[in-house]
PDB file of N, CA, C and O in Angstrom:
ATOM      1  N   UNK A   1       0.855  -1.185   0.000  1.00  0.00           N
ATOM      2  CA  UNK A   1       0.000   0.000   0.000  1.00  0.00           C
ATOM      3  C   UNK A   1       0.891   1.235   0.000  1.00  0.00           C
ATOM      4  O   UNK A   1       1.622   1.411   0.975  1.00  0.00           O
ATOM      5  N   UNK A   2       0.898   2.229  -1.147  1.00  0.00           N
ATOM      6  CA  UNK A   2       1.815   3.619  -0.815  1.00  0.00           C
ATOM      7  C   UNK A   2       0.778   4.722  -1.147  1.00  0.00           C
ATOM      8  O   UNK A   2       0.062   5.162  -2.047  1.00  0.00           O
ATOM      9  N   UNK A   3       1.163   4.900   0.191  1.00  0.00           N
ATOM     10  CA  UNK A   3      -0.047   6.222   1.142  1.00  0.00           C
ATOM     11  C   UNK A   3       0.339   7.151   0.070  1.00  0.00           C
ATOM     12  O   UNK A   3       1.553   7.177  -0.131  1.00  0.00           O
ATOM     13  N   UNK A   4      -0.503   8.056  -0.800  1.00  0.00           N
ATOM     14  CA  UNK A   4      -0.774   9.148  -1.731  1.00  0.00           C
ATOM     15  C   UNK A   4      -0.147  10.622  -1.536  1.00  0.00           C
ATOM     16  O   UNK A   4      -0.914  11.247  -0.805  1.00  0.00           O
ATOM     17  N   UNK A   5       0.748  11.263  -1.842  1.00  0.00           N
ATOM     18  CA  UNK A   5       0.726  12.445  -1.542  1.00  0.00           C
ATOM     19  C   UNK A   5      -0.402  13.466  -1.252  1.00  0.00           C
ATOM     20  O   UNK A   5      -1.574  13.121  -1.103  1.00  0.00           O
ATOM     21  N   UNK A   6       0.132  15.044  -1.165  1.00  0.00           N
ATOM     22  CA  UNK A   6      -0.998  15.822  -0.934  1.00  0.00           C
ATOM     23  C   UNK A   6      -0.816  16.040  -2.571  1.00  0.00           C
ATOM     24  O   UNK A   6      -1.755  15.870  -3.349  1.00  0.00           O
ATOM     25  N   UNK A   7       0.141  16.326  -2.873  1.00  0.00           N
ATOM     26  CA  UNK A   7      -0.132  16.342  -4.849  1.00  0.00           C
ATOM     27  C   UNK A   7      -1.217  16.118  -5.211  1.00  0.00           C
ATOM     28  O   UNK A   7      -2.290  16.660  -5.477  1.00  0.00           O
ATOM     29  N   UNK A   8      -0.489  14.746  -5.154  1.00  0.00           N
ATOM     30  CA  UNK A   8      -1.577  13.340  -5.930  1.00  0.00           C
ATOM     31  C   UNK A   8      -2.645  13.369  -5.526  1.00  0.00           C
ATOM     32  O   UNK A   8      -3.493  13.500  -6.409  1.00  0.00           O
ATOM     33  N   UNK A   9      -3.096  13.286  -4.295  1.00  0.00           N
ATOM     34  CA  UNK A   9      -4.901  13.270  -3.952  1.00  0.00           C
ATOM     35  C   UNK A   9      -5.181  15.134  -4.787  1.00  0.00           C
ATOM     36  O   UNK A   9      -6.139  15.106  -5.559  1.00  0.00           O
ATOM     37  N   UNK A  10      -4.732  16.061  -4.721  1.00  0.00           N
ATOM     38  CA  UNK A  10      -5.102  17.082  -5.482  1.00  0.00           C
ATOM     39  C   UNK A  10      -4.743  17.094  -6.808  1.00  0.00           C
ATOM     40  O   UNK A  10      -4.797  18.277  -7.143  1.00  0.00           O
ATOM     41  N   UNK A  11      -4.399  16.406  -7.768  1.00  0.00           N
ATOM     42  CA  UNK A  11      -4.687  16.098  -8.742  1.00  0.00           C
ATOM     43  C   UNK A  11      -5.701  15.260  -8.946  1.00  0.00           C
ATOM     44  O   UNK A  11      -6.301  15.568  -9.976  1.00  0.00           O
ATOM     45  N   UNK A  12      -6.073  14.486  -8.497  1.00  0.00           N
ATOM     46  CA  UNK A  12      -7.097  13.433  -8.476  1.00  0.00           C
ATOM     47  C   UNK A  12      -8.437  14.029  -8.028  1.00  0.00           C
ATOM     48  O   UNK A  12      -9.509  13.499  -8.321  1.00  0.00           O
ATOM     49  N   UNK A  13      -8.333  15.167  -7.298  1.00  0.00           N
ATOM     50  CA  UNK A  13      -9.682  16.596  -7.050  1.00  0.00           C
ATOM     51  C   UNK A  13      -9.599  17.031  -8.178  1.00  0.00           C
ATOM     52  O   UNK A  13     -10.589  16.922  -8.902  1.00  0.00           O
ATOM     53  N   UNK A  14      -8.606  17.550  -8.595  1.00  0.00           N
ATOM     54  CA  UNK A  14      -8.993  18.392 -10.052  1.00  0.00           C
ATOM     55  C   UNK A  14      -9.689  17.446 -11.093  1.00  0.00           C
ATOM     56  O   UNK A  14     -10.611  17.766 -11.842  1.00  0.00           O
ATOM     57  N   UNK A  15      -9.074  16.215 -11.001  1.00  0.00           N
ATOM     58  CA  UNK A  15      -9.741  15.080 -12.210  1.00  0.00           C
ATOM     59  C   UNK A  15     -10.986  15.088 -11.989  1.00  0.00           C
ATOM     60  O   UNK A  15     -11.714  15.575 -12.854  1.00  0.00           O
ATOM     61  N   UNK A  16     -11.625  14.496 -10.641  1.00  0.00           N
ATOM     62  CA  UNK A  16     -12.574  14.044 -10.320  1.00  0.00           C
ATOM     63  C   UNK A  16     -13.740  15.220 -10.489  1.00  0.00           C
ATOM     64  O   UNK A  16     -14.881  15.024 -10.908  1.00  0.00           O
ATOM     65  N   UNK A  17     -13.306  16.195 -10.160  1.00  0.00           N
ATOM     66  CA  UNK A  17     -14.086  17.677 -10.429  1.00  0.00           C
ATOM     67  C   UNK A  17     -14.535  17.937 -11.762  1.00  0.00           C
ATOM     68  O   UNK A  17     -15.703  18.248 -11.997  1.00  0.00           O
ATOM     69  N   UNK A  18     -13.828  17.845 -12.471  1.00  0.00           N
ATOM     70  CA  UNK A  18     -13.764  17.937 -14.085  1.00  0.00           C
ATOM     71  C   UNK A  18     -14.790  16.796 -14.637  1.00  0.00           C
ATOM     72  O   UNK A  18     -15.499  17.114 -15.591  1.00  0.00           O
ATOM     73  N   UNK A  19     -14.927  15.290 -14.009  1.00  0.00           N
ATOM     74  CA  UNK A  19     -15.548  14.090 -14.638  1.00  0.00           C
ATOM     75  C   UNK A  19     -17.152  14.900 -14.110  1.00  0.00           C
ATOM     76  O   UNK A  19     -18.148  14.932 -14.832  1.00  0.00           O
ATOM     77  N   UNK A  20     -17.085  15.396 -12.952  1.00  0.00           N
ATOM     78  CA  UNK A  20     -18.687  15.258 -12.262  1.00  0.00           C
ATOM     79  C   UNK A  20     -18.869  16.545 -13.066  1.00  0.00           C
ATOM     80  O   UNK A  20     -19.970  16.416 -13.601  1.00  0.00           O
ATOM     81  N   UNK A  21     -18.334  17.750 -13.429  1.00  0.00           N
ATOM     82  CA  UNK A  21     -18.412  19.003 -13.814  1.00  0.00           C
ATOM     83  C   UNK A  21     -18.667  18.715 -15.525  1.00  0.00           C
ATOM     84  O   UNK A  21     -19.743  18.919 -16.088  1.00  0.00           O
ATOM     85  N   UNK A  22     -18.027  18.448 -15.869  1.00  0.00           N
ATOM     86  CA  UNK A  22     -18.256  18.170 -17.143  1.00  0.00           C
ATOM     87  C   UNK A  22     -19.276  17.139 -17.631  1.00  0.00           C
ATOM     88  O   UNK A  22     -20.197  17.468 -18.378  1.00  0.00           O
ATOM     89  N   UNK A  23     -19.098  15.883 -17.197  1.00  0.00           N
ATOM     90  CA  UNK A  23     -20.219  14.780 -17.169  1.00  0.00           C
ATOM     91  C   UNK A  23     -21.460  14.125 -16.375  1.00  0.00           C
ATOM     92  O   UNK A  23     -22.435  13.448 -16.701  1.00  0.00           O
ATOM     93  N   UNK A  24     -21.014  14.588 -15.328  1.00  0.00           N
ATOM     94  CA  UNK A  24     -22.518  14.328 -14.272  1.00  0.00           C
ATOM     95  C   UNK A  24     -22.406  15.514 -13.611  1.00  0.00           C
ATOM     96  O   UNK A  24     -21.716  15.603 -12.595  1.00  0.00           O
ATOM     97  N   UNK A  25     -23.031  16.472 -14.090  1.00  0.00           N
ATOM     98  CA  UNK A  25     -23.377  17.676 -13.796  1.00  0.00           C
ATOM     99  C   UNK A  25     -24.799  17.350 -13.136  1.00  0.00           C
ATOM    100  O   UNK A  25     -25.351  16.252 -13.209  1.00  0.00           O
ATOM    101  N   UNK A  26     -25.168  18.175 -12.655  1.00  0.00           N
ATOM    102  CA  UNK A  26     -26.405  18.754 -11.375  1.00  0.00           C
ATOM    103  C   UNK A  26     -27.615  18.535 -12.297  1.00  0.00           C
ATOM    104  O   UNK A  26     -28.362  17.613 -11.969  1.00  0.00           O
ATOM    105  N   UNK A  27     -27.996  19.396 -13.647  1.00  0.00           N
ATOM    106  CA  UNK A  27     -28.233  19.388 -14.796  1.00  0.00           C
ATOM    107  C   UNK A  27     -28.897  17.886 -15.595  1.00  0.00           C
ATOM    108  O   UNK A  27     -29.945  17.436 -16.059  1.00  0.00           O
ATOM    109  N   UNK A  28     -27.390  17.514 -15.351  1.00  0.00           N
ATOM    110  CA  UNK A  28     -27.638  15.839 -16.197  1.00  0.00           C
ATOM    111  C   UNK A  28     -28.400  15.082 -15.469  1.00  0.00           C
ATOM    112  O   UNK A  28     -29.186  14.239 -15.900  1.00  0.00           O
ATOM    113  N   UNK A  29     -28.105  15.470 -13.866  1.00  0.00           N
ATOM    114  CA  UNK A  29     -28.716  14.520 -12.925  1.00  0.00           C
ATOM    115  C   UNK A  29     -30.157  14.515 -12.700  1.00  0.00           C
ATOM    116  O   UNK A  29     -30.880  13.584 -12.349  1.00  0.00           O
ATOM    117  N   UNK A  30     -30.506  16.020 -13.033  1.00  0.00           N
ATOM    118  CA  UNK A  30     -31.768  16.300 -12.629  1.00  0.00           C
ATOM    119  C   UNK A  30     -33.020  15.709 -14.325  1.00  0.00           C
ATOM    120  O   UNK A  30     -34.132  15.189 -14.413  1.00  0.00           O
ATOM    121  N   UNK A  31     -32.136  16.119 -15.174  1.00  0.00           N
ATOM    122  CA  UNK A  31     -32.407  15.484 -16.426  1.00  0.00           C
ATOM    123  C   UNK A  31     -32.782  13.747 -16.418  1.00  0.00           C
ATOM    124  O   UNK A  31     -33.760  13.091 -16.777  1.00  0.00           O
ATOM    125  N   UNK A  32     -31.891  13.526 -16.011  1.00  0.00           N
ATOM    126  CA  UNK A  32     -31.817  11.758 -16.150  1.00  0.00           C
ATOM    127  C   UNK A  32     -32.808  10.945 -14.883  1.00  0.00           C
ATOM    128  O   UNK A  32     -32.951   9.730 -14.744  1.00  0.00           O
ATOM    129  N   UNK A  33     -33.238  11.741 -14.286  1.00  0.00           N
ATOM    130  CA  UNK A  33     -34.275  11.402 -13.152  1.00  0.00           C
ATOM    131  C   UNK A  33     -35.454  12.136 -13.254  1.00  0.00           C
ATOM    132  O   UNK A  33     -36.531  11.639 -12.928  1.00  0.00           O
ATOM    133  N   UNK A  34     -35.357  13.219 -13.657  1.00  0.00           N
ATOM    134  CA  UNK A  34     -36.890  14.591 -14.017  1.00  0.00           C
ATOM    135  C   UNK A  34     -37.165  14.877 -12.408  1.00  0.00           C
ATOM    136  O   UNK A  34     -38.245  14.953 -11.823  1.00  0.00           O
ATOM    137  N   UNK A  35     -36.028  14.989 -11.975  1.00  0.00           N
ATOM    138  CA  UNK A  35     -36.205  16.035 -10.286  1.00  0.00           C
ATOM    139  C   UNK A  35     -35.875  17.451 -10.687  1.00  0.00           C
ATOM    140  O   UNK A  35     -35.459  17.856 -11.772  1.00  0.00           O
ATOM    141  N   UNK A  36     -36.127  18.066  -9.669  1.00  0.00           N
ATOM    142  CA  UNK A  36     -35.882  19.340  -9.518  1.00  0.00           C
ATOM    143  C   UNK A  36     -34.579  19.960  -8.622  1.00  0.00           C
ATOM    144  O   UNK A  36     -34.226  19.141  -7.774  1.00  0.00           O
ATOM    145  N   UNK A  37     -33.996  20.870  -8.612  1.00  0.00           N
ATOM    146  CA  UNK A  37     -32.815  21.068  -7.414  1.00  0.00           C
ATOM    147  C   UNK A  37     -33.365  20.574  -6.157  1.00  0.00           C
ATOM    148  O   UNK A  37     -34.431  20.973  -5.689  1.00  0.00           O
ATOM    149  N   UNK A  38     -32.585  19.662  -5.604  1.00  0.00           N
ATOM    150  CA  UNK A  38     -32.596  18.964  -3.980  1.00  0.00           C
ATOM    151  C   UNK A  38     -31.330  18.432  -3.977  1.00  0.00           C
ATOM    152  O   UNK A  38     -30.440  18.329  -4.822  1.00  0.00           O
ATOM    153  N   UNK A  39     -31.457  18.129  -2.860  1.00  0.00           N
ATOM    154  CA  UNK A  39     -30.016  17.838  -1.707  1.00  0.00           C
ATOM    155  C   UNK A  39     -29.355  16.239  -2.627  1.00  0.00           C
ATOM    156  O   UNK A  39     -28.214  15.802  -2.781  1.00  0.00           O
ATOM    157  N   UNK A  40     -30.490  15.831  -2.996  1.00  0.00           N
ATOM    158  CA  UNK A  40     -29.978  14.474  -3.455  1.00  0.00           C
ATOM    159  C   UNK A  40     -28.742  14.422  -4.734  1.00  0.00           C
ATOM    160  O   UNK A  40     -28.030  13.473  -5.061  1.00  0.00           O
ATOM    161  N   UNK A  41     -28.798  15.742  -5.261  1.00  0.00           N
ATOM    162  CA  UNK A  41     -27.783  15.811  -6.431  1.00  0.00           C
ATOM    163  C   UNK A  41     -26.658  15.761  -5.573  1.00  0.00           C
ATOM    164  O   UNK A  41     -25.793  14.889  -5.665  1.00  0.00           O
ATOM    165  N   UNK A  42     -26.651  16.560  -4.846  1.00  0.00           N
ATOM    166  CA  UNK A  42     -25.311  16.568  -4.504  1.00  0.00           C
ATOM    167  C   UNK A  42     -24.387  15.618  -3.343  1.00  0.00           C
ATOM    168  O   UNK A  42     -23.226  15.691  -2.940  1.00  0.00           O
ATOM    169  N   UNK A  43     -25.540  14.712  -3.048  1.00  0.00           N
ATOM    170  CA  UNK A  43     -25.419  13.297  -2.504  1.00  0.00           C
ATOM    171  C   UNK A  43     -24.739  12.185  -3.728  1.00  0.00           C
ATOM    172  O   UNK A  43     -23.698  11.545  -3.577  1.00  0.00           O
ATOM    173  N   UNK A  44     -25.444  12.166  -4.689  1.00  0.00           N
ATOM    174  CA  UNK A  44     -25.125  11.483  -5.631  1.00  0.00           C
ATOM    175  C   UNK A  44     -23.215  12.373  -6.265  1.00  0.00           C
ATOM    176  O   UNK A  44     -22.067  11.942  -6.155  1.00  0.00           O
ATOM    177  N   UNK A  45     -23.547  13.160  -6.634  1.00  0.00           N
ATOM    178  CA  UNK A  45     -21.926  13.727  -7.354  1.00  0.00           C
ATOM    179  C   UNK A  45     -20.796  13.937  -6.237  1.00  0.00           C
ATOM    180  O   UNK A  45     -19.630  13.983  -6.632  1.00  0.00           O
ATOM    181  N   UNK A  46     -21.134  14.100  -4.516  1.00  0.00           N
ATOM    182  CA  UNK A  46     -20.229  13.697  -4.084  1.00  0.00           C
ATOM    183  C   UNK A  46     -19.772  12.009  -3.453  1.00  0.00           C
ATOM    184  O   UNK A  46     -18.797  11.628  -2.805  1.00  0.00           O
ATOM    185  N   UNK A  47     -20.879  11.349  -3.949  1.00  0.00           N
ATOM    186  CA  UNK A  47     -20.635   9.583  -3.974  1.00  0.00           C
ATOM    187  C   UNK A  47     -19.847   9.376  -5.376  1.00  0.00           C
ATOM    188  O   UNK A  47     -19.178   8.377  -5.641  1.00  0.00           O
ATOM    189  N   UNK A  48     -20.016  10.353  -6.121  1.00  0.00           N
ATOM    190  CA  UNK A  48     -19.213   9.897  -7.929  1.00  0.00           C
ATOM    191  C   UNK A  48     -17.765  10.051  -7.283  1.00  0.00           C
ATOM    192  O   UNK A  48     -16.870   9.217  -7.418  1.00  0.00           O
ATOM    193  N   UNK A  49     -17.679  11.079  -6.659  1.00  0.00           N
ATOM    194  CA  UNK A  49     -16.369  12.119  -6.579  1.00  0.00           C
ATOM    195  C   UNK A  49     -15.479  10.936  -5.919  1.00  0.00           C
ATOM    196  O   UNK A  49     -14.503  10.408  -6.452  1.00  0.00           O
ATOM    197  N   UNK A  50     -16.130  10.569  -4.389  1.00  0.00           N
ATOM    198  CA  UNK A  50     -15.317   9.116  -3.785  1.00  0.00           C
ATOM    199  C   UNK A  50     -14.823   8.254  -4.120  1.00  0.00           C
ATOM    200  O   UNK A  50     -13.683   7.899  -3.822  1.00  0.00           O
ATOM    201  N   UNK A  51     -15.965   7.465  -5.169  1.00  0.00           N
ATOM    202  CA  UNK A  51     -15.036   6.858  -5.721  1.00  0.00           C
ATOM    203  C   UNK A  51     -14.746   6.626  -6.551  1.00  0.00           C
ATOM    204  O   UNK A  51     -14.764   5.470  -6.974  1.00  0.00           O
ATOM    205  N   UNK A  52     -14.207   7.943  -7.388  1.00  0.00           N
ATOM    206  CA  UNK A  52     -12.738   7.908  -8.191  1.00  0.00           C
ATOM    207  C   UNK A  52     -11.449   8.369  -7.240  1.00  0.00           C
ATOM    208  O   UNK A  52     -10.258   8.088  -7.369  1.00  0.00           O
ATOM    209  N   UNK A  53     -11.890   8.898  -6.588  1.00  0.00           N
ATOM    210  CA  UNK A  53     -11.004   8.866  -5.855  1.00  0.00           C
ATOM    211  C   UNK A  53     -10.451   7.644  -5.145  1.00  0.00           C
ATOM    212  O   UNK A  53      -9.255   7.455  -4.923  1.00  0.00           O
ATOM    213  N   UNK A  54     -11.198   7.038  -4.896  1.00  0.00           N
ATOM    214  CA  UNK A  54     -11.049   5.993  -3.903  1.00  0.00           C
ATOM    215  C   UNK A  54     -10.675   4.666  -4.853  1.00  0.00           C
ATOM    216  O   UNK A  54     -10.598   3.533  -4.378  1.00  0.00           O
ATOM    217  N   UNK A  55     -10.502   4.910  -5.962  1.00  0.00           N
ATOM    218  CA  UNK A  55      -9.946   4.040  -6.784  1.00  0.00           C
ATOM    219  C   UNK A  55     -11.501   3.269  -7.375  1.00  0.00           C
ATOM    220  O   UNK A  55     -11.404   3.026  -8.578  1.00  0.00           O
ATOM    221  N   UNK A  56     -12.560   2.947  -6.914  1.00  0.00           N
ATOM    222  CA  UNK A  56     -13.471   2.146  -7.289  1.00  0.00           C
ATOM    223  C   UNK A  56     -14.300   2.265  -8.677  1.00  0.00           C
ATOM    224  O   UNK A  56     -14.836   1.281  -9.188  1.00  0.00           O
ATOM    225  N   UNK A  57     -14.348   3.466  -9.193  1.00  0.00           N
ATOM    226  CA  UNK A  57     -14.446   3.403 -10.623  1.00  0.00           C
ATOM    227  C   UNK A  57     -13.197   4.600 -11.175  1.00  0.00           C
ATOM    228  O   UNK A  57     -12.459   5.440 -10.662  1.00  0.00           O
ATOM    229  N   UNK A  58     -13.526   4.039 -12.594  1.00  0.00           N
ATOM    230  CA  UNK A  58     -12.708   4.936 -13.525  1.00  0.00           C
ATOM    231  C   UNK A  58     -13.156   6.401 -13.694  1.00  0.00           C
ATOM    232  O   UNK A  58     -14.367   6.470 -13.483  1.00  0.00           O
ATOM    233  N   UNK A  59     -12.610   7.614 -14.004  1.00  0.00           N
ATOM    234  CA  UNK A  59     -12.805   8.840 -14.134  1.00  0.00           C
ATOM    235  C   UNK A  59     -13.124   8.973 -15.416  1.00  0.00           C
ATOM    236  O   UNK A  59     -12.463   9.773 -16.079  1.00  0.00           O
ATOM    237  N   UNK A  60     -14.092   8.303 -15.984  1.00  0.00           N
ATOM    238  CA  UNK A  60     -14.948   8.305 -16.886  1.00  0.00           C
ATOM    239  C   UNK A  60     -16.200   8.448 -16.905  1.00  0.00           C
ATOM    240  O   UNK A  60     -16.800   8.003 -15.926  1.00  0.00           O
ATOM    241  N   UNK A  61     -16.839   8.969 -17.779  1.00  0.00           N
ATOM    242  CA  UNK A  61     -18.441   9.329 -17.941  1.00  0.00           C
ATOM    243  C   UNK A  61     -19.310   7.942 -17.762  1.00  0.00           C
ATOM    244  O   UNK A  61     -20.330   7.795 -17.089  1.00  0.00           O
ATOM    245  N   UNK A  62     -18.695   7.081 -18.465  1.00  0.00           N
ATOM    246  CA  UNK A  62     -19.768   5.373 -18.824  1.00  0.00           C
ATOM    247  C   UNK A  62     -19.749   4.616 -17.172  1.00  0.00           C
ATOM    248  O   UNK A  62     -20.613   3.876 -16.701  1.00  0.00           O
ATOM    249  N   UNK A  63     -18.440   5.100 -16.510  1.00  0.00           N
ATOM    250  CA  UNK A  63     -19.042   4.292 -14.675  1.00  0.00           C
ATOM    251  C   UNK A  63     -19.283   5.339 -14.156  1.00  0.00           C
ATOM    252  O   UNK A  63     -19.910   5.051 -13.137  1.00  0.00           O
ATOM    253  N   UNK A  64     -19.145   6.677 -14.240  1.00  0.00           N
ATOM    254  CA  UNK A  64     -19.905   7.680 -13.415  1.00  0.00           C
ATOM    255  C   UNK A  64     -21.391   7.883 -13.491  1.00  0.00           C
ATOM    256  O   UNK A  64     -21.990   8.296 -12.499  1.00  0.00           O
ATOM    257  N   UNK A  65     -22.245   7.520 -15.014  1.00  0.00           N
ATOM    258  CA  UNK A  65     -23.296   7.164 -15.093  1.00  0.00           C
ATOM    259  C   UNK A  65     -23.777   6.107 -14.880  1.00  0.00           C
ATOM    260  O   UNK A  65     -24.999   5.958 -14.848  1.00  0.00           O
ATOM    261  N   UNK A  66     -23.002   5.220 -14.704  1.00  0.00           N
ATOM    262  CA  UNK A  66     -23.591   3.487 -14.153  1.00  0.00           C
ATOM    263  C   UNK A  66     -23.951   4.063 -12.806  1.00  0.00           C
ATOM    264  O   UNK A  66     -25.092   4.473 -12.593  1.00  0.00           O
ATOM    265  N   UNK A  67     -22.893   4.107 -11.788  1.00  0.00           N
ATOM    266  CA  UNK A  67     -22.666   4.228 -10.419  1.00  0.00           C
ATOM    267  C   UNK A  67     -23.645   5.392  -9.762  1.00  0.00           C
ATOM    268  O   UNK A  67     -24.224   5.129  -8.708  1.00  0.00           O
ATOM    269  N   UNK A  68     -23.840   6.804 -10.455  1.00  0.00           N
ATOM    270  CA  UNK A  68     -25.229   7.606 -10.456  1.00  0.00           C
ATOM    271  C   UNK A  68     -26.348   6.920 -10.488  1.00  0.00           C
ATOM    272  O   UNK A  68     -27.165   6.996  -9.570  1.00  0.00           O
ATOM    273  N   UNK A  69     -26.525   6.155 -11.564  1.00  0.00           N
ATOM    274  CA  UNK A  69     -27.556   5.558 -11.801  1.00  0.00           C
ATOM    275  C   UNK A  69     -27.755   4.541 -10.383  1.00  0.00           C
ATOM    276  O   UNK A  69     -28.920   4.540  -9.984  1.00  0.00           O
ATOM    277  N   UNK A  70     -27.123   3.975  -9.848  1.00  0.00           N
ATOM    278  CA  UNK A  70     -27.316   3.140  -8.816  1.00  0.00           C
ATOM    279  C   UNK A  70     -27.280   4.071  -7.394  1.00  0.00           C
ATOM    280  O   UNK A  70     -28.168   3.967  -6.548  1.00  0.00           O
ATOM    281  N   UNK A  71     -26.383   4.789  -7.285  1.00  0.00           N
ATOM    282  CA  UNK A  71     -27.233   5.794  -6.656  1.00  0.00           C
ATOM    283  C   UNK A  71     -28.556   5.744  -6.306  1.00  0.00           C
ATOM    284  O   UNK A  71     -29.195   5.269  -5.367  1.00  0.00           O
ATOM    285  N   UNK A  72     -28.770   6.283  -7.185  1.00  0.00           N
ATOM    286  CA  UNK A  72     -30.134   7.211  -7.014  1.00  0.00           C
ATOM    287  C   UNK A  72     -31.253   5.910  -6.999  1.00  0.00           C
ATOM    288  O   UNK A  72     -32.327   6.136  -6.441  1.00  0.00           O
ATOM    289  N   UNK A  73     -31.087   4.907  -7.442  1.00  0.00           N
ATOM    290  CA  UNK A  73     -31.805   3.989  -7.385  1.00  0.00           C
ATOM    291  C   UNK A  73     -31.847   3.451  -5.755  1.00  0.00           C
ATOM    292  O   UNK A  73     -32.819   2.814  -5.350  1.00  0.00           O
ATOM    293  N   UNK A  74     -30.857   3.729  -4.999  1.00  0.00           N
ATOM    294  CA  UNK A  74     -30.763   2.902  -4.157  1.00  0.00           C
ATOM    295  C   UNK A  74     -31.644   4.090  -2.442  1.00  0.00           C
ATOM    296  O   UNK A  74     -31.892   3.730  -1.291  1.00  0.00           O
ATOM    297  N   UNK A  75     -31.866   5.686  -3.258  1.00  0.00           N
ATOM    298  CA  UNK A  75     -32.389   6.131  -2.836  1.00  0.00           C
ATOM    299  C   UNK A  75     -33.640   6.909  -3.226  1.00  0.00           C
ATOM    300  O   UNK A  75     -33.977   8.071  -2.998  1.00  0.00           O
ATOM    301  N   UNK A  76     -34.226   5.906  -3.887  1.00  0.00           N
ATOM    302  CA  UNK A  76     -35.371   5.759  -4.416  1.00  0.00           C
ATOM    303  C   UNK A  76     -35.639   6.767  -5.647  1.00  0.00           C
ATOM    304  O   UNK A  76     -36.627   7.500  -5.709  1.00  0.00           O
ATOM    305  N   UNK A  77     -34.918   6.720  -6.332  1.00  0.00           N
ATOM    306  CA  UNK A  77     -34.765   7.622  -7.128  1.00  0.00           C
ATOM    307  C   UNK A  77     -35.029   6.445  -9.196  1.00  0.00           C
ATOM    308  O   UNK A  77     -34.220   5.576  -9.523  1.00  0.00           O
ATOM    309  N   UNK A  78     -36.098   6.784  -9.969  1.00  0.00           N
ATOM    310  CA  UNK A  78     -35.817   6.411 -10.824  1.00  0.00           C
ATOM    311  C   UNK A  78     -35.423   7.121 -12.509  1.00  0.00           C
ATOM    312  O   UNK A  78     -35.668   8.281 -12.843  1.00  0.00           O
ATOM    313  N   UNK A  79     -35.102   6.600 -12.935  1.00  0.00           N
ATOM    314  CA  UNK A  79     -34.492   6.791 -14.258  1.00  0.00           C
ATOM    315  C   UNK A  79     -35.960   7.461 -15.298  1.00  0.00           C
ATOM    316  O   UNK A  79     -36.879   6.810 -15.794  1.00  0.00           O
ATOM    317  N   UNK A  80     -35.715   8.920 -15.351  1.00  0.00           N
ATOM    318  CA  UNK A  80     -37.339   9.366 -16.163  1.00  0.00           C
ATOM    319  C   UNK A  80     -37.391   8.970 -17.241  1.00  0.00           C
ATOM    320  O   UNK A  80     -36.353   8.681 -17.835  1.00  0.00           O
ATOM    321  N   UNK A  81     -38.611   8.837 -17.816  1.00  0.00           N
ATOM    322  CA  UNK A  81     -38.880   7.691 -18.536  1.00  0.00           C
ATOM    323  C   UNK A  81     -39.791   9.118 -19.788  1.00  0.00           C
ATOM    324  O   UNK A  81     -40.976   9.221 -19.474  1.00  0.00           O
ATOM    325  N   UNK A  82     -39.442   9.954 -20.840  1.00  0.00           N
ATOM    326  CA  UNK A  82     -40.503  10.955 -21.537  1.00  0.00           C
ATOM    327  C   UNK A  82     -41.974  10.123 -22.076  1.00  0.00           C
ATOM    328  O   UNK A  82     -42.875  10.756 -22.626  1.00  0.00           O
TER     329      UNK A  82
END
């Protein structure tokens, strides 16, 4: 196990910032469920943020939308359907 610098975990903020900012935005979230602004967005994009950080998914859009998606499912949240 080699414990992370302060660098490295702040590069890995800037990454991780950029994946939720650019790709699972507040926006997308509220889009992809048909909610309105609540607390739950930002439950969900700081659960994205963890774990990339935390190594458990990739800093990519395709597991940041899987892992959202389960999210929100898991707090009763479903996928809007037009």
């Amino acid at each position: 196990f080699k414990q992370k610098t302060a660098y490295e975990i702040s590069l890995g903020l800037v990454g991780s910032e950029m994946c939720i900012r650019d790709r699972i935005s507040g926006e997308f979230i509220m889009n992809y469920f048909g909610i309105k602004p609540c607390k739950e967005i930002g439950l969900i994009k700081e659960k994205i943020k963890e774990a990339i950080l935390n190594g458990d998914i990739n800093n990519d859009s395709a597991q940041a939308t899987e892992l959202m998606s389960k999210i929100g499912n898991e707090i009763g949240l479903k996928k809007y359907e037009k």
